[in-house]
PDB file of C-alpha atoms in Angstrom:
ATOM      1  CA  MET A  11      25.122  11.643   9.783  1.00  0.00           C
ATOM      2  CA  THR A  12      25.413   8.090   8.438  1.00  0.00           C
ATOM      3  CA  LEU A  13      22.263   6.175   7.553  1.00  0.00           C
ATOM      4  CA  LYS A  14      22.419   2.478   8.369  1.00  0.00           C
ATOM      5  CA  CYS A  15      20.696   0.531   5.583  1.00  0.00           C
ATOM      6  CA  ILE A  16      19.695  -2.972   4.563  1.00  0.00           C
ATOM      7  CA  ALA A  17      18.618  -4.214   1.137  1.00  0.00           C
ATOM      8  CA  ILE A  18      16.078  -6.977   0.460  1.00  0.00           C
ATOM      9  CA  ASP A  19      15.616  -8.644  -2.922  1.00  0.00           C
ATOM     10  CA  ASP A  20      15.249 -12.233  -4.094  1.00  0.00           C
ATOM     11  CA  GLU A  21      17.448 -11.416  -7.097  1.00  0.00           C
ATOM     12  CA  PRO A  22      21.183 -11.533  -6.174  1.00  0.00           C
ATOM     13  CA  LEU A  23      22.071  -9.296  -9.132  1.00  0.00           C
ATOM     14  CA  ALA A  24      19.711  -6.610  -7.858  1.00  0.00           C
ATOM     15  CA  LEU A  25      21.330  -6.769  -4.411  1.00  0.00           C
ATOM     16  CA  ARG A  26      24.795  -6.409  -5.901  1.00  0.00           C
ATOM     17  CA  LEU A  27      23.670  -3.374  -7.887  1.00  0.00           C
ATOM     18  CA  ILE A  28      22.231  -1.691  -4.788  1.00  0.00           C
ATOM     19  CA  ASP A  29      25.402  -2.520  -2.865  1.00  0.00           C
ATOM     20  CA  GLU A  30      27.468  -0.893  -5.593  1.00  0.00           C
ATOM     21  CA  TYR A  31      25.232   2.189  -5.743  1.00  0.00           C
ATOM     22  CA  VAL A  32      25.194   2.626  -1.954  1.00  0.00           C
ATOM     23  CA  SER A  33      29.006   2.485  -1.860  1.00  0.00           C
ATOM     24  CA  ARG A  34      29.075   5.760  -3.813  1.00  0.00           C
ATOM     25  CA  PHE A  35      27.380   7.632  -0.944  1.00  0.00           C
ATOM     26  CA  PRO A  36      29.586   8.424   2.055  1.00  0.00           C
ATOM     27  CA  ASP A  37      26.467   9.041   4.173  1.00  0.00           C
ATOM     28  CA  LEU A  38      25.061   5.520   3.608  1.00  0.00           C
ATOM     29  CA  GLN A  39      26.238   2.290   5.225  1.00  0.00           C
ATOM     30  CA  LEU A  40      24.791  -0.965   3.879  1.00  0.00           C
ATOM     31  CA  ILE A  41      25.118  -3.294   6.865  1.00  0.00           C
ATOM     32  CA  ARG A  42      23.333  -6.387   5.477  1.00  0.00           C
ATOM     33  CA  THR A  43      21.558  -7.735   2.396  1.00  0.00           C
ATOM     34  CA  PHE A  44      18.785 -10.330   2.376  1.00  0.00           C
ATOM     35  CA  GLU A  45      17.282 -12.531  -0.335  1.00  0.00           C
ATOM     36  CA  ASP A  46      13.976 -12.892   1.530  1.00  0.00           C
ATOM     37  CA  ALA A  47      11.840 -10.672   3.728  1.00  0.00           C
ATOM     38  CA  VAL A  48      11.468 -13.268   6.502  1.00  0.00           C
ATOM     39  CA  SER A  49      15.184 -13.163   7.312  1.00  0.00           C
ATOM     40  CA  ALA A  50      15.153  -9.374   7.124  1.00  0.00           C
ATOM     41  CA  ALA A  51      12.218  -9.169   9.551  1.00  0.00           C
ATOM     42  CA  GLU A  52      14.062 -11.351  12.066  1.00  0.00           C
ATOM     43  CA  PHE A  53      17.169  -9.205  11.752  1.00  0.00           C
ATOM     44  CA  LEU A  54      15.213  -5.987  12.290  1.00  0.00           C
ATOM     45  CA  LYS A  55      13.788  -7.228  15.596  1.00  0.00           C
ATOM     46  CA  SER A  56      17.172  -6.726  17.236  1.00  0.00           C
ATOM     47  CA  LYS A  57      19.029  -4.481  14.770  1.00  0.00           C
ATOM     48  CA  PRO A  58      17.061  -1.341  13.896  1.00  0.00           C
ATOM     49  CA  VAL A  59      18.175   0.554  10.801  1.00  0.00           C
ATOM     50  CA  ASP A  60      17.477   3.977   9.309  1.00  0.00           C
ATOM     51  CA  LEU A  61      16.644   2.958   5.745  1.00  0.00           C
ATOM     52  CA  ILE A  62      15.443  -0.148   3.894  1.00  0.00           C
ATOM     53  CA  PHE A  63      15.751  -0.781   0.171  1.00  0.00           C
ATOM     54  CA  SER A  64      13.172  -3.469  -0.533  1.00  0.00           C
ATOM     55  CA  ASP A  65      11.800  -5.313  -3.519  1.00  0.00           C
ATOM     56  CA  ILE A  66       8.031  -5.851  -3.324  1.00  0.00           C
ATOM     57  CA  ASN A  67       7.196  -9.043  -5.200  1.00  0.00           C
ATOM     58  CA  MET A  68       9.083 -11.721  -3.212  1.00  0.00           C
ATOM     59  CA  PRO A  69       8.243 -15.275  -2.059  1.00  0.00           C
ATOM     60  CA  ASP A  70       6.588 -15.882   1.335  1.00  0.00           C
ATOM     61  CA  ILE A  71       6.373 -12.248   2.452  1.00  0.00           C
ATOM     62  CA  THR A  72       6.172  -9.269   0.110  1.00  0.00           C
ATOM     63  CA  GLY A  73       7.942  -6.007   0.760  1.00  0.00           C
ATOM     64  CA  ILE A  74       4.531  -4.417   1.419  1.00  0.00           C
ATOM     65  CA  ASP A  75       3.699  -7.043   4.069  1.00  0.00           C
ATOM     66  CA  LEU A  76       7.095  -6.558   5.679  1.00  0.00           C
ATOM     67  CA  ALA A  77       6.591  -2.792   5.912  1.00  0.00           C
ATOM     68  CA  LYS A  78       3.164  -3.275   7.511  1.00  0.00           C
ATOM     69  CA  SER A  79       4.543  -5.718  10.093  1.00  0.00           C
ATOM     70  CA  LEU A  80       7.324  -3.527  11.457  1.00  0.00           C
ATOM     71  CA  THR A  81       6.781  -2.026  14.905  1.00  0.00           C
ATOM     72  CA  ILE A  82       9.629   0.446  14.488  1.00  0.00           C
ATOM     73  CA  LYS A  83       9.236   2.069  11.087  1.00  0.00           C
ATOM     74  CA  PRO A  84      12.471   2.959   9.282  1.00  0.00           C
ATOM     75  CA  MET A  85      12.381   4.873   6.022  1.00  0.00           C
ATOM     76  CA  ILE A  86      11.649   2.587   3.058  1.00  0.00           C
ATOM     77  CA  ILE A  87      12.527   2.886  -0.619  1.00  0.00           C
ATOM     78  CA  PHE A  88      10.713   0.253  -2.658  1.00  0.00           C
ATOM     79  CA  THR A  89      12.423  -1.199  -5.739  1.00  0.00           C
ATOM     80  CA  THR A  90      10.232  -3.215  -8.081  1.00  0.00           C
ATOM     81  CA  SER A  91       9.250  -4.008 -11.653  1.00  0.00           C
ATOM     82  CA  TYR A  92       5.537  -3.613 -10.876  1.00  0.00           C
ATOM     83  CA  ARG A  93       4.063  -0.088 -11.123  1.00  0.00           C
ATOM     84  CA  ASN A  94       0.689  -1.257  -9.767  1.00  0.00           C
ATOM     85  CA  TYR A  95       2.148  -1.384  -6.246  1.00  0.00           C
ATOM     86  CA  ALA A  96       3.025   2.318  -6.226  1.00  0.00           C
ATOM     87  CA  TYR A  97      -0.101   3.632  -4.487  1.00  0.00           C
ATOM     88  CA  GLU A  98       0.010   1.002  -1.734  1.00  0.00           C
ATOM     89  CA  GLY A  99       3.686   1.770  -1.238  1.00  0.00           C
ATOM     90  CA  PHE A 100       3.074   5.490  -0.815  1.00  0.00           C
ATOM     91  CA  GLU A 101       0.179   4.786   1.589  1.00  0.00           C
ATOM     92  CA  LEU A 102       2.814   3.186   3.817  1.00  0.00           C
ATOM     93  CA  GLU A 103       4.685   6.504   3.613  1.00  0.00           C
ATOM     94  CA  ALA A 104       7.525   5.048   1.583  1.00  0.00           C
ATOM     95  CA  ILE A 105      10.213   7.588   0.785  1.00  0.00           C
ATOM     96  CA  ASP A 106      10.218   6.593  -2.878  1.00  0.00           C
ATOM     97  CA  PHE A 107       9.263   3.917  -5.365  1.00  0.00           C
ATOM     98  CA  ILE A 108      11.933   3.030  -7.951  1.00  0.00           C
ATOM     99  CA  GLU A 109      11.169   0.958 -11.018  1.00  0.00           C
ATOM    100  CA  LYS A 110      13.591  -1.715 -12.181  1.00  0.00           C
ATOM    101  CA  PRO A 111      15.992  -1.742 -13.873  1.00  0.00           C
ATOM    102  CA  ILE A 112      17.344   0.801 -11.384  1.00  0.00           C
ATOM    103  CA  GLU A 113      19.325   3.637 -12.909  1.00  0.00           C
ATOM    104  CA  PHE A 114      21.867   5.398 -10.734  1.00  0.00           C
ATOM    105  CA  GLU A 115      20.403   8.868 -11.406  1.00  0.00           C
ATOM    106  CA  ARG A 116      16.978   7.723 -10.217  1.00  0.00           C
ATOM    107  CA  PHE A 117      18.545   5.936  -7.244  1.00  0.00           C
ATOM    108  CA  THR A 118      20.345   9.171  -6.334  1.00  0.00           C
ATOM    109  CA  ARG A 119      17.104  11.175  -6.227  1.00  0.00           C
ATOM    110  CA  ALA A 120      15.567   8.638  -3.850  1.00  0.00           C
ATOM    111  CA  VAL A 121      18.609   8.644  -1.571  1.00  0.00           C
ATOM    112  CA  GLU A 122      18.669  12.450  -1.489  1.00  0.00           C
ATOM    113  CA  LYS A 123      15.089  12.412  -0.215  1.00  0.00           C
ATOM    114  CA  ALA A 124      16.018   9.958   2.529  1.00  0.00           C
ATOM    115  CA  LEU A 125      19.030  12.032   3.575  1.00  0.00           C
ATOM    116  CA  MET A 126      16.946  15.211   3.655  1.00  0.00           C
ATOM    117  CA  ILE A 127      14.243  13.627   5.812  1.00  0.00           C
ATOM    118  CA  HIS A 128      16.823  12.079   8.137  1.00  0.00           C
ATOM    119  CA  GLN A 129      18.545  15.429   8.526  1.00  0.00           C
ATOM    120  CA  TYR A 130      15.210  17.129   9.213  1.00  0.00           C
ATOM    121  CA  LYS A 131      14.294  14.585  11.913  1.00  0.00           C
ATOM    122  CA  ASN A 132      17.644  14.983  13.643  1.00  0.00           C
ATOM    123  CA  ALA A 133      17.458  18.771  13.529  1.00  0.00           C
ATOM    124  CA  ALA A 134      13.915  18.619  14.880  1.00  0.00           C
ATOM    125  CA  LYS A 135      14.864  16.850  18.117  1.00  0.00           C
ATOM    126  CA  GLY A 136      14.361  19.188  21.006  1.00  0.00           C
ATOM    127  CA  LYS A 137      12.503  21.732  18.839  1.00  0.00           C
ATOM    128  CA  PRO A 138       8.823  20.677  18.977  1.00  0.00           C
ATOM    129  CA  ASN A 139       7.497  24.188  18.378  1.00  0.00           C
ATOM    130  CA  GLU A 140       9.295  24.486  15.047  1.00  0.00           C
ATOM    131  CA  ILE A 141       7.963  21.112  13.914  1.00  0.00           C
ATOM    132  CA  ASP A 142       4.419  22.125  14.781  1.00  0.00           C
ATOM    133  CA  GLU A 143       4.715  25.077  12.420  1.00  0.00           C
ATOM    134  CA  SER A 144       5.687  23.130   9.276  1.00  0.00           C
ATOM    135  CA  LEU A 145       4.415  20.269   7.157  1.00  0.00           C
ATOM    136  CA  TYR A 146       6.733  18.171   4.973  1.00  0.00           C
ATOM    137  CA  VAL A 147       5.291  16.417   1.908  1.00  0.00           C
ATOM    138  CA  GLN A 148       6.616  14.668  -1.192  1.00  0.00           C
ATOM    139  CA  SER A 149       5.829  16.373  -4.486  1.00  0.00           C
ATOM    140  CA  GLU A 150       7.486  16.085  -7.910  1.00  0.00           C
ATOM    141  CA  TYR A 151      10.360  13.959  -6.588  1.00  0.00           C
ATOM    142  CA  LYS A 152      11.138  16.461  -3.825  1.00  0.00           C
ATOM    143  CA  VAL A 153      10.411  16.823  -0.130  1.00  0.00           C
ATOM    144  CA  ILE A 154       8.738  20.197   0.280  1.00  0.00           C
ATOM    145  CA  LYS A 155       8.492  22.202   3.512  1.00  0.00           C
ATOM    146  CA  ILE A 156       5.183  24.057   3.873  1.00  0.00           C
ATOM    147  CA  ALA A 157       4.608  26.594   6.628  1.00  0.00           C
ATOM    148  CA  LEU A 158       1.315  25.831   8.357  1.00  0.00           C
ATOM    149  CA  SER A 159       0.515  29.534   8.406  1.00  0.00           C
ATOM    150  CA  ALA A 160       0.602  29.537   4.565  1.00  0.00           C
ATOM    151  CA  ILE A 161      -2.110  26.873   4.166  1.00  0.00           C
ATOM    152  CA  ARG A 162      -5.483  28.226   2.973  1.00  0.00           C
ATOM    153  CA  TYR A 163      -7.151  24.809   2.842  1.00  0.00           C
ATOM    154  CA  ILE A 164      -6.446  21.229   1.773  1.00  0.00           C
ATOM    155  CA  GLU A 165      -8.512  19.522  -0.908  1.00  0.00           C
ATOM    156  CA  SER A 166      -8.859  15.800  -1.608  1.00  0.00           C
ATOM    157  CA  MET A 167      -8.297  14.741  -5.245  1.00  0.00           C
ATOM    158  CA  GLU A 168      -9.088  11.000  -5.004  1.00  0.00           C
ATOM    159  CA  ASN A 169      -5.671   9.436  -4.290  1.00  0.00           C
ATOM    160  CA  TYR A 170      -3.963  12.836  -4.063  1.00  0.00           C
ATOM    161  CA  ILE A 171      -4.428  15.999  -2.064  1.00  0.00           C
ATOM    162  CA  ARG A 172      -3.967  19.581  -3.222  1.00  0.00           C
ATOM    163  CA  ILE A 173      -2.621  21.968  -0.578  1.00  0.00           C
ATOM    164  CA  HIS A 174      -3.810  25.478  -1.425  1.00  0.00           C
ATOM    165  CA  LEU A 175      -1.470  28.208  -0.211  1.00  0.00           C
ATOM    166  CA  THR A 176      -1.986  31.894   0.469  1.00  0.00           C
ATOM    167  CA  ASN A 177       0.837  33.295  -1.663  1.00  0.00           C
ATOM    168  CA  ASP A 178       2.031  30.439  -3.833  1.00  0.00           C
ATOM    169  CA  LYS A 179       0.750  27.836  -6.282  1.00  0.00           C
ATOM    170  CA  PRO A 180      -0.950  24.728  -4.828  1.00  0.00           C
ATOM    171  CA  VAL A 181       1.158  21.683  -3.939  1.00  0.00           C
ATOM    172  CA  LEU A 182      -0.047  18.290  -5.170  1.00  0.00           C
ATOM    173  CA  THR A 183       1.047  15.214  -3.220  1.00  0.00           C
ATOM    174  CA  LEU A 184       0.153  11.513  -3.141  1.00  0.00           C
ATOM    175  CA  ILE A 185      -1.289  11.001   0.338  1.00  0.00           C
ATOM    176  CA  PRO A 186      -4.884  10.411   1.527  1.00  0.00           C
ATOM    177  CA  LEU A 187      -6.655  13.284   3.253  1.00  0.00           C
ATOM    178  CA  LYS A 188      -7.028  11.298   6.490  1.00  0.00           C
ATOM    179  CA  GLU A 189      -3.269  10.678   6.611  1.00  0.00           C
ATOM    180  CA  VAL A 190      -2.253  14.311   6.159  1.00  0.00           C
ATOM    181  CA  LEU A 191      -4.718  15.247   8.914  1.00  0.00           C
ATOM    182  CA  LYS A 192      -2.669  13.081  11.324  1.00  0.00           C
ATOM    183  CA  LYS A 193       0.397  15.208  10.528  1.00  0.00           C
ATOM    184  CA  LEU A 194      -1.346  18.478  11.402  1.00  0.00           C
ATOM    185  CA  PRO A 195      -1.864  19.922  14.906  1.00  0.00           C
ATOM    186  CA  ALA A 196      -5.416  19.030  15.933  1.00  0.00           C
ATOM    187  CA  ALA A 197      -5.963  22.391  17.612  1.00  0.00           C
ATOM    188  CA  LYS A 198      -5.294  24.265  14.374  1.00  0.00           C
ATOM    189  CA  PHE A 199      -6.769  22.165  11.556  1.00  0.00           C
ATOM    190  CA  GLN A 200     -10.122  20.446  11.192  1.00  0.00           C
ATOM    191  CA  ARG A 201     -11.732  18.285   8.561  1.00  0.00           C
ATOM    192  CA  ILE A 202     -15.053  19.815   7.496  1.00  0.00           C
ATOM    193  CA  HIS A 203     -16.004  17.469   4.668  1.00  0.00           C
ATOM    194  CA  ARG A 204     -14.779  14.237   3.084  1.00  0.00           C
ATOM    195  CA  SER A 205     -12.921  16.474   0.607  1.00  0.00           C
ATOM    196  CA  TYR A 206     -11.633  19.373   2.749  1.00  0.00           C
ATOM    197  CA  ILE A 207      -9.448  20.297   5.712  1.00  0.00           C
ATOM    198  CA  VAL A 208      -9.249  23.932   6.828  1.00  0.00           C
ATOM    199  CA  PRO A 209      -7.232  25.989   9.334  1.00  0.00           C
ATOM    200  CA  VAL A 210      -9.747  26.701  12.078  1.00  0.00           C
ATOM    201  CA  HIS A 211      -8.493  30.225  12.781  1.00  0.00           C
ATOM    202  CA  LYS A 212      -9.026  31.216   9.123  1.00  0.00           C
ATOM    203  CA  ILE A 213     -12.753  30.467   9.163  1.00  0.00           C
ATOM    204  CA  LYS A 214     -14.560  33.792   8.821  1.00  0.00           C
ATOM    205  CA  SER A 215     -18.118  32.539   9.151  1.00  0.00           C
ATOM    206  CA  LEU A 216     -20.377  29.479   9.131  1.00  0.00           C
ATOM    207  CA  GLN A 217     -23.699  29.717   7.376  1.00  0.00           C
ATOM    208  CA  LYS A 218     -26.018  27.217   5.701  1.00  0.00           C
ATOM    209  CA  ARG A 219     -23.570  24.333   6.061  1.00  0.00           C
ATOM    210  CA  LYS A 220     -20.742  26.329   4.450  1.00  0.00           C
ATOM    211  CA  VAL A 221     -17.635  27.983   5.843  1.00  0.00           C
ATOM    212  CA  GLN A 222     -16.313  31.217   4.460  1.00  0.00           C
ATOM    213  CA  LEU A 223     -12.544  31.536   4.128  1.00  0.00           C
ATOM    214  CA  ALA A 224     -10.652  34.371   2.478  1.00  0.00           C
ATOM    215  CA  GLY A 225     -11.843  34.346  -1.123  1.00  0.00           C
ATOM    216  CA  ILE A 226     -13.585  30.954  -1.053  1.00  0.00           C
ATOM    217  CA  GLU A 227     -16.610  29.180   0.366  1.00  0.00           C
ATOM    218  CA  LEU A 228     -16.431  25.457   1.194  1.00  0.00           C
ATOM    219  CA  PRO A 229     -19.162  22.943   2.117  1.00  0.00           C
ATOM    220  CA  VAL A 230     -19.452  21.457   5.603  1.00  0.00           C
ATOM    221  CA  SER A 231     -20.921  17.960   5.831  1.00  0.00           C
ATOM    222  CA  ASP A 232     -23.394  16.988   8.555  1.00  0.00           C
ATOM    223  CA  ALA A 233     -20.788  14.746  10.207  1.00  0.00           C
ATOM    224  CA  TYR A 234     -18.522  17.724  10.970  1.00  0.00           C
ATOM    225  CA  TYR A 235     -20.994  20.569  11.401  1.00  0.00           C
ATOM    226  CA  GLU A 236     -21.351  20.373  15.195  1.00  0.00           C
ATOM    227  CA  ILE A 237     -17.586  19.983  15.610  1.00  0.00           C
ATOM    228  CA  ILE A 238     -16.989  23.186  13.666  1.00  0.00           C
ATOM    229  CA  ARG A 239     -19.612  25.049  15.676  1.00  0.00           C
ATOM    230  CA  GLY A 240     -17.942  23.918  18.879  1.00  0.00           C
ATOM    231  CA  LEU A 241     -14.460  24.990  17.824  1.00  0.00           C
ATOM    232  CA  VAL A 242     -15.276  28.567  17.024  1.00  0.00           C
ATOM    233  CA  THR A 243     -17.547  31.184  18.605  1.00  0.00           C
ATOM    234  CA  TRP A 244     -20.118  31.768  15.879  1.00  0.00           C
ATOM    235  CA  GLY A 245     -22.748  33.914  17.546  1.00  0.00           C
ATOM    236  CA  VAL A 246     -25.512  31.593  16.285  1.00  0.00           C
TER     237      VAL A 246
END
């Protein structure tokens, strides 16, 4: 299980450091380095890779713009001196966001995430039913596997979501509510409000624009009310 990688940075010293760090991982193969994103984009048209290490603030095309332009989306680890890009980077589902100067310990944590996700994707091939029963999210520098059956409801917290579980503490992760909804099976989960997603089969009742789940009552907005009524037999 070797991940083919490229690195993009307009600073040659940064590229040499990444090259040196990557060489310490037997499961990584750095096949090319680029000092601009334009050249990297051209390369990727004919040479797909598994993982990209990319600076963000570069001339002509930023790392963010490059990530948005790619038709085939490899895993991306952003490396930058600018913290203000972090949210936009995670919206693009970047594996991680490492601040410069890059320390090897921090680099290792990012690579471990990439290896875990790559391993999960490979193991998942040919097993669609197992994938449908789990959700993988990033939280506290880890990739966490959450059984769909354990989800009570999902709550939006501005730029974050909180996944409330039946028998464990909630999991907080940096992803918009609309994006996590795309990762969930449509037949099992439904948005009921701009702030909430619920498992449809766990809805006990609908009354006065509110759904009753086990131990909690949540509001239903007008935009989703008829959808909820249509998904479940309410007797109303």
